[in-house]
Every structure is written in C-alpha cells, then in structure tokens.
Short mmCIF file of C-alpha atoms and ligand atoms in Angstrom, two decimals:
data_model
loop_
_atom_site.label_atom_id
_atom_site.label_comp_id
_atom_site.label_asym_id
_atom_site.label_seq_id
_atom_site.Cartn_x
_atom_site.Cartn_y
_atom_site.Cartn_z
CA MET Z 365 63.45 16.83 -17.24
CA LEU Z 366 66.34 14.87 -16.81
CA ILE Z 367 64.80 10.04 -17.99
CA ARG Z 368 67.47 8.42 -16.09
CA LYS Z 369 67.46 5.02 -16.22
CA ALA Z 370 66.08 3.09 -12.96
CA PRO Z 371 68.90 1.98 -11.61
CA GLU Z 372 70.92 5.33 -11.28
CA ILE Z 373 67.75 6.41 -9.35
CA ARG Z 374 67.68 5.67 -5.45
CA TYR Z 375 64.51 3.92 -3.70
CA SER Z 376 64.42 7.33 -1.89
CA GLU Z 377 64.21 9.25 -4.56
CA VAL Z 378 61.09 7.62 -5.61
CA THR Z 379 59.84 6.79 -2.32
CA PRO Z 380 60.35 9.85 -0.05
CA LYS Z 381 61.44 8.52 3.54
CA GLN Z 382 58.26 8.62 5.79
CA VAL Z 383 56.45 7.54 2.53
CA TYR Z 384 58.56 4.23 2.99
CA LEU Z 385 59.31 3.94 7.10
CA ASN Z 386 55.58 4.34 6.36
CA ARG Z 387 54.66 2.23 4.46
CA ARG Z 388 56.81 -0.55 6.12
CA ARG Z 389 55.59 -0.15 9.25
CA PHE Z 390 52.13 -1.42 8.22
CA LEU Z 391 53.63 -4.26 5.99
CA ALA Z 392 55.48 -4.94 8.67
CA GLY Z 393 52.74 -5.12 11.02
CA ALA Z 394 50.32 -6.94 8.20
CA ALA Z 395 51.64 -10.04 8.31
CA GLY Z 396 52.95 -9.82 11.81
CA LEU Z 397 55.82 -9.22 12.30
CA ALA Z 398 57.67 -7.80 14.99
CA LEU Z 399 58.98 -4.77 14.95
CA ALA Z 400 62.64 -3.12 16.05
CA LYS Z 401 62.32 -3.72 19.84
CA GLY Z 402 62.05 0.73 20.74
CA GLU Z 403 60.76 1.70 18.04
CA ALA Z 404 57.80 1.63 19.00
CA ALA Z 405 59.17 4.43 22.29
CA GLY Z 406 59.91 6.21 18.79
CA ALA Z 407 63.56 4.76 18.97
CA LYS Z 408 64.62 6.26 15.54
CA LEU Z 409 68.03 7.55 14.31
CA GLU Z 410 67.94 11.25 12.89
CA ASN Z 411 70.15 13.62 11.67
CA LEU Z 412 71.99 11.16 9.89
CA ARG Z 413 74.65 11.99 7.19
CA LYS Z 414 74.63 11.15 3.71
CA SER Z 415 78.90 8.62 2.63
CA GLU Z 416 80.49 9.35 -0.61
CA PHE Z 417 80.15 5.38 -0.02
CA SER Z 418 76.55 4.39 -0.32
CA THR Z 419 76.02 3.68 -3.31
CA ASN Z 420 73.24 4.30 -5.76
CA GLU Z 421 72.56 1.12 -7.04
CA PRO Z 422 67.91 0.43 -6.07
CA MET Z 423 67.96 -1.01 -2.34
CA THR Z 424 66.54 -5.21 -1.23
CA PRO Z 425 63.25 -3.76 0.41
CA TYR Z 426 63.36 -3.76 3.60
CA LYS Z 427 61.30 -7.03 4.34
CA ASP Z 428 63.53 -9.53 2.82
CA VAL Z 429 66.54 -7.38 4.70
CA THR Z 430 64.41 -8.71 7.57
CA THR Z 431 63.09 -11.30 6.73
CA TYR Z 432 65.69 -13.56 5.31
CA ASN Z 433 68.44 -13.31 7.92
CA ASN Z 434 71.62 -15.79 8.84
CA PHE Z 435 71.97 -16.09 12.72
CA TYR Z 436 72.61 -19.32 13.30
CA GLU Z 437 72.46 -18.67 17.07
CA PHE Z 438 68.67 -18.28 16.25
CA GLY Z 439 68.31 -21.12 13.86
CA THR Z 440 69.99 -21.55 10.67
CA GLY Z 441 67.14 -21.55 7.91
CA LYS Z 442 66.62 -17.59 6.39
CA ALA Z 443 63.28 -17.08 7.46
CA ASP Z 444 64.33 -18.11 11.21
CA PRO Z 445 65.79 -15.32 13.01
CA ALA Z 446 62.64 -13.09 11.95
CA ARG Z 447 60.88 -15.11 13.89
CA ASN Z 448 62.87 -16.74 16.54
CA ALA Z 449 64.59 -13.28 17.56
CA THR Z 450 61.85 -11.37 18.56
CA LYS Z 451 61.83 -11.25 22.02
CA PHE Z 452 65.88 -10.99 22.11
CA GLN Z 453 66.90 -9.22 25.03
CA THR Z 454 69.41 -6.42 24.38
CA GLU Z 455 68.61 -2.90 26.57
CA PRO Z 456 71.20 -3.52 29.33
CA TRP Z 457 73.78 -4.23 26.34
CA GLN Z 458 77.17 -3.57 26.79
CA LEU Z 459 80.29 -4.06 24.74
CA LYS Z 460 84.16 -4.10 25.91
CA VAL Z 461 87.44 -3.07 23.98
CA GLU Z 462 89.88 -4.35 25.00
CA GLY Z 463 94.04 -5.62 24.88
CA HIS Z 464 96.49 -4.01 23.11
CA CYS Z 465 95.61 -0.20 23.53
CA ASN Z 466 96.23 2.27 26.42
CA ASN Z 467 91.89 3.11 26.72
CA PRO Z 468 90.12 0.32 27.80
CA LYS Z 469 85.98 0.26 28.00
CA THR Z 470 82.86 -0.75 28.92
CA TYR Z 471 80.19 1.11 25.92
CA ASP Z 472 76.34 1.08 26.76
CA THR Z 473 74.21 1.14 23.58
CA ASP Z 474 74.17 4.82 23.85
CA SER Z 475 77.39 6.04 24.74
CA LEU Z 476 78.44 3.93 21.60
CA ARG Z 477 75.86 5.29 19.34
CA ARG Z 478 77.04 8.70 20.72
CA LEU Z 479 81.18 8.43 19.21
CA ALA Z 480 80.55 9.93 16.90
CA PRO Z 481 78.08 11.29 13.47
CA LEU Z 482 75.92 8.46 12.10
CA GLU Z 483 75.45 8.03 8.37
CA GLU Z 484 73.15 6.44 6.47
CA ARG Z 485 75.90 4.00 3.99
CA ILE Z 486 73.57 1.87 1.43
CA TYR Z 487 76.53 -1.15 1.15
CA ARG Z 488 76.04 -3.75 -1.30
CA MET Z 489 76.55 -6.93 -0.07
CA ARG Z 490 77.57 -10.20 -0.61
CA CYS Z 491 77.34 -13.50 0.93
CA VAL Z 492 80.25 -16.57 0.53
CA GLU Z 493 76.41 -18.74 -0.62
CA GLY Z 494 75.33 -16.84 -3.34
CA TRP Z 495 72.97 -14.25 -2.89
CA SER Z 496 73.49 -10.17 -1.92
CA MET Z 497 71.51 -7.67 -1.32
CA VAL Z 498 71.25 -3.69 -0.74
CA ILE Z 499 70.80 -2.55 2.52
CA PRO Z 500 70.68 1.60 4.02
CA TRP Z 501 72.88 0.51 6.61
CA ILE Z 502 72.69 3.70 9.53
CA GLY Z 503 76.70 3.83 11.23
CA TYR Z 504 80.02 5.39 11.04
CA PRO Z 505 83.42 3.98 10.96
CA LEU Z 506 84.54 1.55 13.76
CA ALA Z 507 88.25 3.69 13.25
CA ALA Z 508 86.83 6.44 15.19
CA LEU Z 509 85.31 3.42 17.62
CA LEU Z 510 90.33 1.87 17.57
CA LYS Z 511 90.81 5.29 17.99
CA GLN Z 512 89.59 6.29 21.67
CA ALA Z 513 91.12 3.55 22.36
CA GLU Z 514 94.20 4.16 21.11
CA PRO Z 515 96.21 0.59 20.55
CA THR Z 516 98.43 -0.18 21.14
CA ASP Z 517 102.84 -1.34 18.98
CA LYS Z 518 101.46 -4.34 19.89
CA ALA Z 519 98.03 -4.42 17.62
CA LYS Z 520 97.47 -6.26 14.20
CA TYR Z 521 94.61 -7.55 14.26
CA VAL Z 522 90.93 -7.62 15.82
CA ALA Z 523 88.93 -10.00 17.03
CA PHE Z 524 85.10 -9.46 17.01
CA GLU Z 525 83.00 -12.07 19.02
CA SER Z 526 79.50 -11.78 18.86
CA TYR Z 527 76.97 -12.38 22.40
CA TYR Z 528 76.15 -15.69 22.78
CA GLU Z 529 73.65 -17.34 25.97
CA SER Z 530 72.25 -20.18 25.04
CA ARG Z 531 68.35 -19.58 27.61
CA GLN Z 532 67.62 -16.31 24.62
CA MET Z 533 68.89 -18.68 22.06
CA PRO Z 534 68.30 -21.98 22.38
CA ARG Z 535 68.63 -22.75 18.63
CA GLY Z 536 73.07 -21.96 19.15
CA ARG Z 537 71.93 -25.21 20.14
CA TYR Z 538 71.40 -26.79 16.74
CA ALA Z 539 74.12 -23.78 14.70
CA GLY Z 540 76.61 -27.06 14.43
CA ILE Z 541 79.15 -23.93 14.47
CA ASP Z 542 81.07 -22.54 17.94
CA LEU Z 543 79.81 -20.57 19.60
CA PRO Z 544 80.54 -17.70 20.81
CA TYR Z 545 80.56 -16.34 16.31
CA ARG Z 546 83.73 -14.88 16.20
CA GLU Z 547 85.12 -12.26 13.41
CA GLY Z 548 88.43 -11.12 13.25
CA LEU Z 549 90.52 -8.05 10.73
CA ARG Z 550 93.80 -7.11 9.79
CA LEU Z 551 94.25 -4.18 12.46
CA ASP Z 552 94.01 -1.93 9.10
CA GLU Z 553 91.05 -2.81 7.40
CA ALA Z 554 89.27 -2.25 10.98
CA MET Z 555 90.13 1.47 10.73
CA HIS Z 556 89.05 1.15 6.17
CA PRO Z 557 86.63 4.27 6.33
CA LEU Z 558 84.03 1.61 4.39
CA THR Z 559 84.15 0.16 7.53
CA LEU Z 560 81.32 0.74 9.36
CA LEU Z 561 79.93 0.21 13.78
CA CYS Z 562 76.16 -0.45 12.53
CA PHE Z 563 73.64 0.43 14.31
CA GLY Z 564 70.26 0.76 12.64
CA LEU Z 565 68.68 0.43 8.59
CA TYR Z 566 66.05 2.13 7.17
CA GLY Z 567 66.52 5.40 9.77
CA ASP Z 568 65.52 2.44 12.63
CA VAL Z 569 68.68 1.19 15.11
CA LEU Z 570 68.52 -2.36 14.06
CA PRO Z 571 66.53 -5.23 14.17
CA ASN Z 572 66.92 -7.93 16.11
CA GLN Z 573 67.72 -10.45 13.32
CA ASN Z 574 70.21 -7.96 11.37
CA GLY Z 575 71.94 -8.43 14.54
CA ALA Z 576 71.15 -5.87 17.37
CA PRO Z 577 71.74 -3.38 18.94
CA VAL Z 578 75.49 -2.99 16.85
CA ARG Z 579 76.75 -5.31 14.66
CA LEU Z 580 79.43 -5.09 11.98
CA VAL Z 581 79.42 -4.48 8.37
CA VAL Z 582 82.21 -4.81 6.25
CA PRO Z 583 81.03 -4.41 2.51
CA TRP Z 584 83.64 -6.14 0.56
CA LYS Z 585 84.49 -9.07 2.60
CA TYR Z 586 81.42 -12.21 2.06
CA GLY Z 587 78.41 -11.26 4.86
CA PHE Z 588 79.46 -13.83 6.90
CA LYS Z 589 81.97 -11.07 9.09
CA SER Z 590 79.94 -8.94 9.13
CA ILE Z 591 79.26 -9.70 13.21
CA LYS Z 592 76.66 -9.19 14.76
CA SER Z 593 76.15 -8.52 17.82
CA LEU Z 594 78.35 -7.24 19.30
CA VAL Z 595 80.01 -7.86 22.96
CA LYS Z 596 83.78 -7.53 22.33
CA ILE Z 597 86.45 -5.78 20.59
CA ARG Z 598 89.65 -7.40 20.96
CA LEU Z 599 93.34 -5.11 20.18
CA ALA Z 600 95.02 -8.31 19.13
CA ASP Z 601 99.18 -9.34 18.24
CA LYS Z 602 97.40 -12.80 16.38
CA GLN Z 603 95.44 -13.70 13.05
CA PRO Z 604 92.19 -14.06 15.82
CA SER Z 605 90.76 -17.93 15.29
CA THR Z 606 87.23 -17.48 13.41
CA THR Z 607 83.96 -18.88 13.05
CA TRP Z 608 84.00 -20.29 9.97
CA SER Z 609 87.55 -20.82 9.55
CA ILE Z 610 87.33 -23.23 13.23
CA SER Z 611 84.11 -25.08 11.73
CA ASN Z 612 85.82 -25.86 8.01
CA PRO Z 613 88.83 -24.86 6.94
CA ARG Z 614 88.99 -25.52 3.76
CA GLU Z 615 85.92 -23.55 2.59
CA TYR Z 616 86.60 -20.41 4.96
CA GLY Z 617 89.77 -17.83 5.06
CA PHE Z 618 90.59 -15.10 7.25
CA TYR Z 619 89.81 -12.53 4.20
CA SER Z 620 86.87 -13.74 2.96
CA ASN Z 621 87.47 -10.27 0.37
CA VAL Z 622 84.76 -10.55 -2.31
CA ASN Z 623 86.86 -13.11 -4.93
CA PRO Z 624 84.66 -13.96 -8.30
CA GLN Z 625 87.96 -15.50 -9.73
CA VAL Z 626 88.35 -17.91 -5.77
CA ASP Z 627 86.27 -20.43 -6.04
CA HIS Z 628 83.88 -21.73 -2.41
CA PRO Z 629 85.08 -25.67 -3.36
CA ARG Z 630 81.72 -25.87 -3.45
CA TRP Z 631 79.97 -24.02 -5.52
CA SER Z 632 81.62 -20.73 -8.20
CA GLN Z 633 82.11 -17.71 -6.98
CA ALA Z 634 81.47 -15.89 -9.99
CA SER Z 635 78.26 -14.83 -10.49
CA GLU Z 636 75.29 -13.59 -7.70
CA ARG Z 637 72.15 -13.22 -7.48
CA ARG Z 638 69.88 -9.59 -6.04
CA ILE Z 639 67.97 -10.43 -4.76
CA GLY Z 640 64.60 -9.64 -6.00
CA GLU Z 641 66.01 -10.19 -8.93
CA PHE Z 642 65.17 -13.11 -11.69
CA PHE Z 643 68.88 -12.91 -13.71
CA LYS Z 644 71.78 -13.45 -11.83
CA ARG Z 645 74.99 -11.25 -12.08
CA LYS Z 646 78.83 -11.07 -12.34
CA THR Z 647 80.79 -10.36 -9.31
CA LEU Z 648 82.92 -8.29 -8.36
CA MET Z 649 85.93 -8.20 -6.91
CA PHE Z 650 86.22 -7.01 -3.32
CA ASN Z 651 82.58 -6.12 -4.00
CA GLY Z 652 82.91 -3.27 -6.40
CA TYR Z 653 85.22 -1.52 -3.48
CA GLY Z 654 88.80 -1.74 -5.63
CA GLU Z 655 89.25 0.56 -6.07
CA HIS Z 656 88.76 2.28 -2.83
CA VAL Z 657 90.22 -0.99 -0.87
CA ALA Z 658 92.16 -3.08 -3.67
CA PRO Z 659 96.36 -1.03 -1.72
CA LEU Z 660 95.39 -2.99 1.49
CA TYR Z 661 96.78 -6.29 -0.26
CA ASP Z 662 98.99 -5.16 -3.03
CA GLY Z 663 101.78 -8.07 -2.50
CA LEU Z 664 99.76 -10.82 -0.30
CA ASP Z 665 98.31 -13.80 -3.28
CA LEU Z 666 94.47 -14.22 -2.73
CA LYS Z 667 94.21 -17.14 -4.11
CA LYS Z 668 96.20 -18.39 -1.06
CA ASN Z 669 95.06 -16.26 1.25
CA TYR Z 670 91.75 -16.50 0.34
N1 MTE D 1338 76.43 -12.80 13.45
C1 MTE D 1338 76.01 -13.83 13.67
N2 MTE D 1338 76.38 -13.94 15.43
N3 MTE D 1338 75.50 -14.52 14.05
C2 MTE D 1338 75.81 -15.15 12.74
O1 MTE D 1338 75.32 -16.48 11.85
N4 MTE D 1338 75.63 -15.20 10.29
C3 MTE D 1338 77.01 -13.76 9.55
C4 MTE D 1338 76.72 -12.76 9.35
N5 MTE D 1338 76.99 -12.12 11.00
C5 MTE D 1338 76.50 -14.72 11.62
C6 MTE D 1338 77.06 -13.94 11.34
C7 MTE D 1338 76.56 -14.26 7.19
S1 MTE D 1338 76.49 -16.34 6.50
C8 MTE D 1338 75.71 -13.46 6.97
S2 MTE D 1338 75.48 -13.32 5.28
C9 MTE D 1338 75.10 -12.50 7.75
O2 MTE D 1338 75.54 -11.89 8.81
C10 MTE D 1338 73.21 -11.29 7.08
O3 MTE D 1338 72.96 -10.81 7.85
P1 MTE D 1338 71.78 -10.09 7.76
O4 MTE D 1338 71.31 -11.18 8.80
O5 MTE D 1338 71.76 -8.92 7.91
O6 MTE D 1338 71.85 -9.83 6.26
#
C-alpha cells in the first residue's frame, strides 16, 4: 500500500463524509451550538461535483470554521457570530442582480441554488489578520449567474452588498464600519472560474455565522472580499466603494490580493498561522492560486494596487 505523508491525505479520505457529518453534529449538539437553519429539515446539499480547483491540504475542523468568524453585523469578536446569529432569518430571501445588464432579475435562494450544478471546492482562505483555514465550500462559479444577467459593454466592475437590518443585527451599530457591508471586484475577477457563489460548507447549507444563505468566496484575496449574506449584485461602470477601504483606505485597497510582499501598514503579511497549527507558514502569492489568476494582473503594479 502506498503510504503518504499526512498533508497529502484528504480529510474526506480518512473520515467518510457521513461519519464526519454525524460526529460534528454530535459535537455541535454537545456544545449547545445551534445548527444551520433548515438542517434539521434535512437541508443537505447533495450530488456535489468534485472540483479540479480543490486543494488536498488537510481541512480545518468544522468547529473552527463555524465558531471563529468575522461577521461584524453580529459582533466584532471571533466567537460572536456563532452566538449572535442563531436567530438570523434567512428565509424568505431575495438576491437582486441589477445594473448594466440586459437581464436584471431577483432570485430566491432555491432558484439561485438551482441555476448551476453545485460543486465542492476545498479552498485555502487567508484572512488579512494573519490566520488561514482550509474550507470545503459548496457552490458554483459566480460567472454562471453573471452570464445569465448578460452584462452590457458598460459593465466593468461588480458591486456586492450584504443584508443589513438593525433589528436582526443590533450589534451592527457597534461594528465600527459602515453597513450594509459592501464589496467589489473587477468584472474579469468576478467572472474568473475560482470566484464562487457559495451556499454551503462541509456538505450542508451555510450556517448563519458563515454568511447564510448565500455568500461570495474569492480564495486568492484576503477574506474580507468574501462578502456574506448577499442581497445585491450590481454590474457597474465604475470601481465601487468597499466597506474596508471606506473605513481605512490606507490599510485596505480595492484589490486586496493576498501578497506576502506587501505588508499591512501595521503588520507583516509574509507569513500566516493556519488555524489548528502551531508553527507559522509562509504566505503564498495570490494565496497559492497564482497559476490561475496572475494573468489577470499583467502590467498592474501590485504594490500600488494593494
Ligand atoms: N461579510 C459581511 N457581511 N460582514 C463581515 O463582517 N467579514 C469578512 C468576510 N465577509 C464580513 C463579511 C471577513 S473580514 C472575513 S475574514 C470573512 O468574511 C470570514 O468568513 P468566515 O467567517 O466564513 O470564515
């Protein structure tokens, strides 16, 4: 039998899916954590395609993925979203696609989910704060939705907006950032096959704290570009303003590509701590996705366009 070193063995090979799902349901129950809404009704996402874009690095345990979060609408502490988002109402839900396109349309979660085949994409995620995770997301390329909208020649950028409602998200008032949360991508970045419209993780619908019912996942950029609980996607002619660059333009740029050579003004970005590991590891250019995305930035000064 071929013996491989641990990092080359997939978690899903070691632990059959049903076993890891059951085990973490048990753990979640034992810890008194609320499970994803709808999950009790069996809202699992099935018939997932495998993806050539998946990494085979060991996955971050479900518990860390769902209890160590940034979702400022529910509080600024890492444990706050899991605690404070349990009652977040994500049904009914509407996502509006609008702006410079021939087919503007409003989707509910079901019609959105059915738009294209769902894939499991195991991505490395790198947060600007210096930690990283490996997460088995579920979704399909955002390009599938954008193609259906038929962007016109005027569309050069895509602007994204999160749900915000102060009664559901009373902690938002103390978030220290302008809400609703906004993000943006260049149209070619948004159309790139790595950019995922995401509905789930670890085989299930997204837990509220991870951005239910639908979020973005952009694995070669710092985690804050991966906007949660999306309600609006607008095809734009100009570069949209984004939450973090509004709040601190010196520290957060529009591109926010993972780049170990460009430090954050207050700390180095050269290395990262993978959640669950002790030693730091070197951060890779474009978070290791350079072979796929580097051509998007040919001729662009990545120090100026951070
Ligand atoms: N989206 C919204 N609406 N609000 C947020 O506070 N935080 C961002 C991003 N998307 C955030 C958001 C940041 S800073 C990170 S690192 C990721 O979500 C974290 O995603 P995760 O909690 O699922 O790991």
